[in-house]
């Protein structure tokens, strides 16, 4: 008997599904059969979009309050501290709300890592990245709509004082809320700052995904990743930091939509959009080489976490009428379940 089938049989004695305790309306039960089969790819894309929405809606909103309040000389509690907390809580909410459906990438760098090292199909990875960037783009446009009156007030002040051209497309200007602009012309140092910080965040992400780490149980993962982002913002965002291509490219496209080509960001745009990808890949390799050890014990919390996803896979195949996959020793079930559990671990 394989390890996977043993886990399925062991888990079957005590699993409890939502369907066992709650009867959903017939149209929702029918929809679930569709979403488990024909629409599953679309549901995963929507989950990635919603995850980026929570992350960006929290962080970019706090940035808007900070930038606009400073420009209008308003008394405000907004600060770099509040922006860091906002992004941290946005990451937590994104992972809590949407990671159970898509695996919780919410970052093209994580998706590229999965394609290169975890066997994620290239087409699926491309769909994820498209959904992530679209989520960032739509979220930034929504935030612009909500802040439109204040943004126009600030632009009026900048025009009246003759500082519009000097300030608008900088971190202190309204466009800087959505698109990132270099705070200094020293692009080499900005690249180093971006790379090291993104490597730091990547190490925390892969630590939280390590099933043998007793100090990082699944329930703590969202908080640890969220506060890694907060530390990065508190400590290094004044130097110039993007940290997530979904937020950066989506925000850049939103700024281009609103203000035109003047919002392009020049050479810095490429650094902001692409640096986190090789940095995250390096973090994965370093963690695997130095910190991963096959002899370590998987924690009880991780066993429960993985068993839950195994039971979900078994039940999902059942309601989708795929009876041939329900045999305990089915190679297809074992392969698909292993991939799904690995996909959801972070």
PDB file of C-alpha atoms in Angstrom, residues 59-68 87 140 143-144 147 151 154 168 170-181 247 251 255 259:
ATOM      1  CA  UNK A  59      -1.336  48.673   1.115  1.00  0.00           C
ATOM      2  CA  UNK A  60      -2.016  51.063  -1.763  1.00  0.00           C
ATOM      3  CA  UNK A  61      -4.918  52.591   0.165  1.00  0.00           C
ATOM      4  CA  UNK A  62      -2.643  53.345   3.106  1.00  0.00           C
ATOM      5  CA  UNK A  63      -0.060  54.781   0.703  1.00  0.00           C
ATOM      6  CA  UNK A  64      -2.711  57.061  -0.800  1.00  0.00           C
ATOM      7  CA  UNK A  65      -3.666  58.401   2.621  1.00  0.00           C
ATOM      8  CA  UNK A  66       0.000  59.075   3.432  1.00  0.00           C
ATOM      9  CA  UNK A  67       0.960  60.752   0.141  1.00  0.00           C
ATOM     10  CA  UNK A  68      -2.137  62.910  -0.192  1.00  0.00           C
ATOM     11  CA  UNK A  87       0.489  45.625   3.604  1.00  0.00           C
ATOM     12  CA  UNK A 140      -5.427  50.403  -8.290  1.00  0.00           C
ATOM     13  CA  UNK A 143      -8.522  53.022  -5.314  1.00  0.00           C
ATOM     14  CA  UNK A 144      -8.013  55.914  -7.731  1.00  0.00           C
ATOM     15  CA  UNK A 147      -9.522  58.927  -3.877  1.00  0.00           C
ATOM     16  CA  UNK A 151      -6.028  63.396  -5.936  1.00  0.00           C
ATOM     17  CA  UNK A 154      -3.481  67.750  -4.797  1.00  0.00           C
ATOM     18  CA  UNK A 168       3.727  64.357  -9.860  1.00  0.00           C
ATOM     19  CA  UNK A 170       7.787  60.798  -7.910  1.00  0.00           C
ATOM     20  CA  UNK A 171       7.151  58.832  -4.701  1.00  0.00           C
ATOM     21  CA  UNK A 172       5.679  62.025  -3.201  1.00  0.00           C
ATOM     22  CA  UNK A 173       3.258  62.713  -6.068  1.00  0.00           C
ATOM     23  CA  UNK A 174      -0.240  61.346  -6.716  1.00  0.00           C
ATOM     24  CA  UNK A 175       1.029  59.052  -9.480  1.00  0.00           C
ATOM     25  CA  UNK A 176       3.502  57.619  -6.968  1.00  0.00           C
ATOM     26  CA  UNK A 177       0.588  56.120  -5.062  1.00  0.00           C
ATOM     27  CA  UNK A 178       0.035  53.584  -7.825  1.00  0.00           C
ATOM     28  CA  UNK A 179       3.258  53.331  -9.837  1.00  0.00           C
ATOM     29  CA  UNK A 180       6.650  53.145  -8.166  1.00  0.00           C
ATOM     30  CA  UNK A 181       9.286  55.727  -9.043  1.00  0.00           C
ATOM     31  CA  UNK A 247       1.390  45.088  -7.460  1.00  0.00           C
ATOM     32  CA  UNK A 251      -0.096  49.701 -10.552  1.00  0.00           C
ATOM     33  CA  UNK A 255      -0.979  54.921 -13.761  1.00  0.00           C
ATOM     34  CA  UNK A 259      -1.897  59.807 -16.765  1.00  0.00           C
TER      35      UNK A 259
END
